[in-house]
Short mmCIF file of N, CA, C and O and ligand atoms in Angstrom, two decimals:
data_model
loop_
_atom_site.label_atom_id
_atom_site.label_comp_id
_atom_site.label_asym_id
_atom_site.label_seq_id
_atom_site.Cartn_x
_atom_site.Cartn_y
_atom_site.Cartn_z
N MET A 13 17.30 8.09 9.86
CA MET A 13 15.98 7.69 9.72
C MET A 13 16.16 6.21 9.03
O MET A 13 16.66 6.34 8.43
N VAL A 14 15.30 5.81 10.15
CA VAL A 14 15.25 4.63 9.52
C VAL A 14 14.55 3.59 8.74
O VAL A 14 13.61 4.23 8.77
N ARG A 15 14.69 3.55 7.37
CA ARG A 15 13.54 2.98 7.09
C ARG A 15 13.99 1.39 6.52
O ARG A 15 14.68 0.25 6.80
N GLY A 16 13.13 0.73 5.56
CA GLY A 16 13.18 -0.94 4.68
C GLY A 16 13.53 -1.40 6.15
O GLY A 16 14.04 -2.51 6.30
N ARG A 17 12.13 -1.84 7.14
CA ARG A 17 12.06 -2.52 7.93
C ARG A 17 11.45 -3.83 7.58
O ARG A 17 10.29 -4.13 8.06
N GLY A 18 11.31 -4.33 5.85
CA GLY A 18 10.44 -5.14 5.61
C GLY A 18 9.28 -4.60 4.57
O GLY A 18 8.60 -3.70 5.08
N ASP A 19 8.97 -5.56 3.93
CA ASP A 19 7.54 -4.96 3.03
C ASP A 19 6.60 -5.01 4.15
O ASP A 19 6.68 -5.83 5.07
N GLU A 20 5.70 -4.20 3.50
CA GLU A 20 4.23 -3.98 4.13
C GLU A 20 2.98 -5.15 3.38
O GLU A 20 3.44 -4.90 2.03
N VAL A 21 2.75 -5.92 3.67
CA VAL A 21 1.79 -6.61 3.15
C VAL A 21 0.32 -6.89 3.59
O VAL A 21 0.46 -7.15 4.79
N ALA A 22 -0.64 -7.08 3.00
CA ALA A 22 -2.02 -7.46 3.35
C ALA A 22 -2.50 -7.99 2.31
O ALA A 22 -2.78 -7.52 0.97
N ALA A 23 -3.63 -9.14 2.31
CA ALA A 23 -3.92 -9.76 1.33
C ALA A 23 -5.53 -10.36 2.01
O ALA A 23 -5.61 -11.01 3.26
N THR A 24 -6.58 -10.44 1.03
CA THR A 24 -7.07 -11.76 1.49
C THR A 24 -6.87 -12.58 0.37
O THR A 24 -6.26 -12.79 -0.56
N THR A 25 -7.95 -13.87 0.97
CA THR A 25 -7.99 -15.44 0.33
C THR A 25 -8.94 -15.87 0.25
O THR A 25 -9.77 -15.86 1.04
N ASN A 26 -9.62 -16.20 -1.05
CA ASN A 26 -10.82 -16.75 -1.33
C ASN A 26 -10.70 -17.90 -1.37
O ASN A 26 -9.93 -19.00 -1.84
N ALA A 27 -10.96 -18.94 0.04
CA ALA A 27 -10.52 -20.16 0.10
C ALA A 27 -11.29 -20.97 -0.89
O ALA A 27 -11.01 -22.11 -1.37
N ASP A 28 -12.43 -20.75 -1.65
CA ASP A 28 -12.86 -21.28 -2.73
C ASP A 28 -11.73 -21.52 -3.91
O ASP A 28 -12.00 -22.73 -5.04
N SER A 29 -11.48 -20.83 -4.62
CA SER A 29 -10.81 -20.07 -5.73
C SER A 29 -9.19 -20.10 -5.52
O SER A 29 -8.54 -19.92 -6.06
N GLY A 30 -8.72 -20.03 -4.36
CA GLY A 30 -7.74 -19.46 -4.17
C GLY A 30 -7.10 -18.42 -4.43
O GLY A 30 -5.68 -18.31 -4.15
N THR A 31 -7.50 -17.37 -4.75
CA THR A 31 -7.25 -16.03 -4.90
C THR A 31 -7.65 -15.04 -4.49
O THR A 31 -8.77 -15.45 -3.27
N GLY A 32 -7.28 -14.23 -4.16
CA GLY A 32 -7.45 -13.03 -3.35
C GLY A 32 -6.75 -11.64 -3.98
O GLY A 32 -6.51 -11.47 -5.12
N THR A 33 -7.19 -10.68 -3.18
CA THR A 33 -6.51 -9.35 -3.46
C THR A 33 -6.04 -8.86 -2.59
O THR A 33 -5.20 -9.55 -1.29
N GLY A 34 -4.80 -8.25 -3.10
CA GLY A 34 -3.75 -7.54 -2.06
C GLY A 34 -3.06 -6.34 -2.43
O GLY A 34 -3.02 -5.88 -3.26
N ILE A 35 -2.25 -6.12 -0.98
CA ILE A 35 -1.62 -4.53 -1.31
C ILE A 35 -0.33 -4.87 -0.89
O ILE A 35 -0.31 -5.25 0.39
N ARG A 36 1.08 -4.62 -1.29
CA ARG A 36 2.30 -4.95 -1.26
C ARG A 36 3.18 -3.03 -1.19
O ARG A 36 2.80 -2.69 -2.44
N ILE A 37 3.68 -2.84 0.02
CA ILE A 37 3.90 -1.67 -0.07
C ILE A 37 5.98 -1.58 0.20
O ILE A 37 6.19 -2.79 1.07
N ASP A 38 6.64 -2.31 -1.05
CA ASP A 38 8.38 -2.00 -0.63
C ASP A 38 8.79 -0.71 -0.16
O ASP A 38 8.92 0.30 -0.07
N THR A 39 8.74 -1.07 1.40
CA THR A 39 9.61 0.02 2.58
C THR A 39 10.63 0.55 2.10
O THR A 39 11.10 1.40 2.82
N ASP A 40 11.45 -0.55 1.38
CA ASP A 40 13.04 -0.17 1.30
C ASP A 40 12.66 1.10 0.16
O ASP A 40 13.50 1.94 0.57
N ARG A 41 11.89 0.82 -0.76
CA ARG A 41 11.52 1.92 -1.79
C ARG A 41 10.92 3.04 -1.39
O ARG A 41 11.57 4.68 -1.87
N CYS A 42 10.03 3.15 -0.35
CA CYS A 42 9.12 4.49 -0.14
C CYS A 42 10.29 5.31 0.26
O CYS A 42 10.98 4.80 1.03
N VAL A 43 9.90 6.52 -0.09
CA VAL A 43 10.77 7.81 0.10
C VAL A 43 10.07 8.99 0.91
O VAL A 43 10.17 9.94 0.95
N GLY A 44 8.69 8.28 1.54
CA GLY A 44 7.59 8.67 2.30
C GLY A 44 6.96 10.39 1.85
O GLY A 44 6.65 11.40 2.37
N ALA A 45 6.68 10.10 0.01
CA ALA A 45 6.00 11.51 -0.38
C ALA A 45 4.46 11.33 0.15
O ALA A 45 4.11 12.39 0.29
N ALA A 46 3.71 10.11 0.92
CA ALA A 46 2.72 10.01 1.16
C ALA A 46 1.31 10.46 0.13
O ALA A 46 -0.16 10.89 0.54
N MET A 47 1.40 10.35 -0.95
CA MET A 47 0.67 10.34 -2.01
C MET A 47 -0.26 9.22 -1.60
O MET A 47 -1.31 9.96 -2.20
N CYS A 48 0.06 8.21 -1.30
CA CYS A 48 -0.63 7.29 -0.66
C CYS A 48 -1.58 7.67 0.44
O CYS A 48 -3.00 7.40 0.11
N ALA A 49 -1.13 7.80 1.26
CA ALA A 49 -1.92 8.21 2.11
C ALA A 49 -3.28 9.41 2.14
O ALA A 49 -4.15 9.64 2.90
N LEU A 50 -2.75 10.23 1.56
CA LEU A 50 -3.36 11.85 0.59
C LEU A 50 -4.78 11.09 -0.06
O LEU A 50 -5.72 11.66 0.10
N ASN A 51 -4.08 10.29 -0.96
CA ASN A 51 -5.49 9.20 -1.92
C ASN A 51 -6.14 8.34 -1.53
O ASN A 51 -7.59 8.30 -1.44
N ALA A 52 -5.58 7.89 -0.82
CA ALA A 52 -6.65 6.66 -0.12
C ALA A 52 -6.22 6.44 1.32
O ALA A 52 -5.66 5.30 1.95
N PRO A 53 -6.63 7.40 2.53
CA PRO A 53 -6.13 7.87 3.48
C PRO A 53 -6.95 6.57 4.80
O PRO A 53 -6.60 6.24 5.99
N GLU A 54 -8.45 5.76 3.66
CA GLU A 54 -8.65 4.86 4.66
C GLU A 54 -7.53 3.54 4.81
O GLU A 54 -7.91 2.16 4.98
N VAL A 55 -6.49 3.40 3.76
CA VAL A 55 -5.88 2.16 3.40
C VAL A 55 -4.73 2.65 4.26
O VAL A 55 -4.27 1.44 4.61
N PHE A 56 -3.84 3.56 3.90
CA PHE A 56 -2.32 4.01 3.48
C PHE A 56 -2.45 4.84 5.14
O PHE A 56 -3.12 5.88 5.15
N THR A 57 -1.71 4.63 5.98
CA THR A 57 -1.16 6.08 6.79
C THR A 57 0.70 5.72 6.93
O THR A 57 1.14 5.25 5.72
N GLN A 58 1.41 6.26 7.48
CA GLN A 58 2.40 6.77 7.78
C GLN A 58 2.83 6.44 9.03
O GLN A 58 2.38 6.84 9.63
N ASP A 59 4.14 5.77 9.20
CA ASP A 59 4.84 5.45 10.50
C ASP A 59 5.66 6.75 11.37
O ASP A 59 5.82 7.99 10.24
N ASP A 60 6.20 7.35 11.75
CA ASP A 60 7.16 8.19 12.75
C ASP A 60 8.36 8.03 11.66
O ASP A 60 8.25 9.76 11.88
N ASP A 61 9.03 7.54 11.02
CA ASP A 61 9.91 7.98 9.93
C ASP A 61 8.88 7.71 8.74
O ASP A 61 9.96 8.49 7.21
N GLY A 62 7.80 8.36 8.25
CA GLY A 62 7.24 9.01 7.05
C GLY A 62 6.98 7.65 6.67
O GLY A 62 6.77 7.72 5.28
N VAL A 63 7.27 6.61 6.53
CA VAL A 63 7.55 5.40 5.67
C VAL A 63 5.91 4.81 5.64
O VAL A 63 5.39 4.74 6.78
N SER A 64 5.26 4.84 4.24
CA SER A 64 3.76 3.83 4.44
C SER A 64 3.90 2.81 4.69
O SER A 64 4.53 1.67 4.79
N ARG A 65 2.13 3.29 5.42
CA ARG A 65 2.07 1.35 6.24
C ARG A 65 0.51 1.50 5.83
O ARG A 65 -0.38 2.29 5.59
N LEU A 66 -0.58 -0.20 6.11
CA LEU A 66 -1.38 -0.20 5.87
C LEU A 66 -1.91 -0.25 6.97
O LEU A 66 -1.78 -0.76 7.90
N LEU A 67 -2.97 0.17 6.81
CA LEU A 67 -4.18 0.05 8.01
C LEU A 67 -4.92 -1.44 8.20
O LEU A 67 -5.11 -1.69 6.66
N PRO A 68 -5.05 -1.43 9.15
CA PRO A 68 -6.57 -2.83 9.49
C PRO A 68 -7.47 -2.43 8.40
O PRO A 68 -8.25 -1.67 7.55
N GLY A 69 -7.48 -3.97 7.24
CA GLY A 69 -9.05 -3.86 6.62
C GLY A 69 -8.51 -3.41 4.98
O GLY A 69 -9.25 -3.60 4.05
N GLY A 70 -7.47 -3.00 4.80
CA GLY A 70 -6.90 -2.25 3.89
C GLY A 70 -6.85 -3.20 2.21
O GLY A 70 -7.38 -2.97 1.31
N ALA A 71 -6.48 -4.47 2.63
CA ALA A 71 -6.71 -5.78 1.11
C ALA A 71 -8.05 -5.59 0.82
O ALA A 71 -7.97 -5.55 -0.40
N GLU A 72 -8.75 -5.99 1.91
CA GLU A 72 -10.53 -5.76 1.28
C GLU A 72 -10.61 -4.52 0.05
O GLU A 72 -11.71 -4.52 -0.67
N ARG A 73 -9.78 -3.23 0.15
CA ARG A 73 -10.01 -2.06 -0.51
C ARG A 73 -9.08 -1.85 -1.63
O ARG A 73 -9.01 -1.28 -2.26
N ALA A 74 -8.36 -3.52 -1.92
CA ALA A 74 -7.59 -3.16 -3.09
C ALA A 74 -8.03 -2.92 -4.32
O ALA A 74 -6.88 -2.21 -5.35
N ARG A 75 -9.59 -3.13 -4.70
CA ARG A 75 -9.68 -2.59 -6.20
C ARG A 75 -10.32 -1.00 -5.90
O ARG A 75 -11.20 -0.73 -7.13
N ASP A 76 -10.28 -0.59 -4.88
CA ASP A 76 -11.11 0.63 -4.82
C ASP A 76 -9.72 1.58 -6.03
O ASP A 76 -8.95 1.28 -5.96
N THR A 77 -10.69 2.64 -6.53
CA THR A 77 -10.37 3.47 -7.61
C THR A 77 -9.19 4.22 -6.55
O THR A 77 -8.22 4.60 -7.35
N ALA A 78 -9.67 4.84 -5.48
CA ALA A 78 -8.59 5.46 -4.79
C ALA A 78 -7.05 5.02 -4.38
O ALA A 78 -6.10 5.56 -4.53
N VAL A 79 -7.21 3.34 -4.13
CA VAL A 79 -5.90 2.34 -3.93
C VAL A 79 -5.59 2.56 -5.03
O VAL A 79 -4.47 2.67 -5.23
N ARG A 80 -5.78 2.04 -6.37
CA ARG A 80 -5.15 2.19 -7.86
C ARG A 80 -4.73 3.44 -7.95
O ARG A 80 -3.91 3.00 -8.64
N GLU A 81 -5.31 4.70 -7.40
CA GLU A 81 -4.42 5.97 -7.66
C GLU A 81 -3.63 6.19 -6.66
O GLU A 81 -2.46 6.53 -7.27
N ALA A 82 -3.49 5.74 -5.72
CA ALA A 82 -2.57 5.82 -4.28
C ALA A 82 -0.98 5.47 -5.10
O ALA A 82 -0.32 5.82 -5.33
N ALA A 83 -1.56 3.74 -5.77
CA ALA A 83 -0.42 3.03 -6.17
C ALA A 83 0.38 3.73 -7.76
O ALA A 83 1.46 3.80 -8.19
N ARG A 84 -0.68 4.34 -8.35
CA ARG A 84 -0.22 5.05 -9.99
C ARG A 84 0.82 6.30 -9.60
O ARG A 84 1.54 6.16 -10.24
N VAL A 85 0.18 6.58 -8.43
CA VAL A 85 1.01 7.93 -8.41
C VAL A 85 1.68 8.22 -7.21
O VAL A 85 2.94 8.86 -7.28
N CYS A 86 2.31 7.05 -6.60
CA CYS A 86 3.49 6.65 -5.93
C CYS A 86 4.68 7.09 -6.81
O CYS A 86 4.87 6.79 -7.65
N PRO A 87 5.45 8.09 -6.38
CA PRO A 87 6.77 8.28 -7.44
C PRO A 87 7.88 7.48 -7.46
O PRO A 87 8.66 7.77 -8.40
N VAL A 88 7.89 6.30 -7.03
CA VAL A 88 8.77 5.45 -7.04
C VAL A 88 8.29 4.20 -7.33
O VAL A 88 8.89 3.15 -6.82
N GLN A 89 7.11 3.81 -7.63
CA GLN A 89 6.72 2.91 -7.60
C GLN A 89 6.81 1.68 -6.47
O GLN A 89 6.86 0.37 -6.83
N ALA A 90 6.17 2.01 -5.22
CA ALA A 90 6.83 1.27 -4.15
C ALA A 90 5.00 0.29 -3.79
O ALA A 90 5.59 -0.36 -3.01
N ILE A 91 4.16 0.45 -4.57
CA ILE A 91 2.70 -0.06 -3.94
C ILE A 91 2.53 -0.86 -5.18
O ILE A 91 2.70 -0.85 -6.65
N THR A 92 2.43 -1.85 -4.84
CA THR A 92 2.19 -3.24 -5.88
C THR A 92 0.72 -4.06 -5.48
O THR A 92 0.55 -3.90 -4.17
N LEU A 93 0.04 -3.54 -6.19
CA LEU A 93 -1.34 -4.47 -5.95
C LEU A 93 -1.97 -5.77 -6.15
O LEU A 93 -1.18 -5.74 -7.92
N HIS A 94 -2.49 -6.22 -6.19
CA HIS A 94 -2.66 -8.18 -6.66
C HIS A 94 -3.82 -8.40 -6.81
O HIS A 94 -4.70 -7.92 -5.79
N GLY A 95 -4.28 -9.12 -7.57
CA GLY A 95 -5.76 -9.60 -7.87
C GLY A 95 -6.64 -8.51 -7.99
O GLY A 95 -7.92 -8.55 -7.76
N THR A 96 -6.33 -7.71 -8.89
CA THR A 96 -6.93 -6.01 -8.45
C THR A 96 -7.45 -5.84 -10.40
O THR A 96 -6.75 -6.40 -11.36
S1 SF4 B 5 3.27 7.19 -1.99
FE1 SF4 B 5 4.66 5.90 -2.27
S2 SF4 B 5 6.91 6.93 -1.47
FE2 SF4 B 5 5.52 7.76 -1.11
S3 SF4 B 5 4.88 7.52 1.11
FE3 SF4 B 5 3.34 6.11 -0.27
S4 SF4 B 5 4.64 4.22 -0.19
FE4 SF4 B 5 5.93 5.73 0.04
#
């Protein structure tokens, strides 16, 4: 099984303030537990190797309760939220 093909990152930027929200998945750390995809299936999915991946538009949902919960329950703390 191949893992760790680079972090998965999605971010938004507010051009006026230079701030934004973002989600980062440390794919080297991910163990494919699927808790993220179960908690926030509109943001997270898994590739053929079980590694978590972000779906398009995920960064806009970084503040969603489901996304925060996904980061909280990840057993290896592979998900980092920014600007939330
Ligand atoms: S919950 Fe964590 S370990 Fe499980 S698939 Fe998601 S990022 Fe990977």
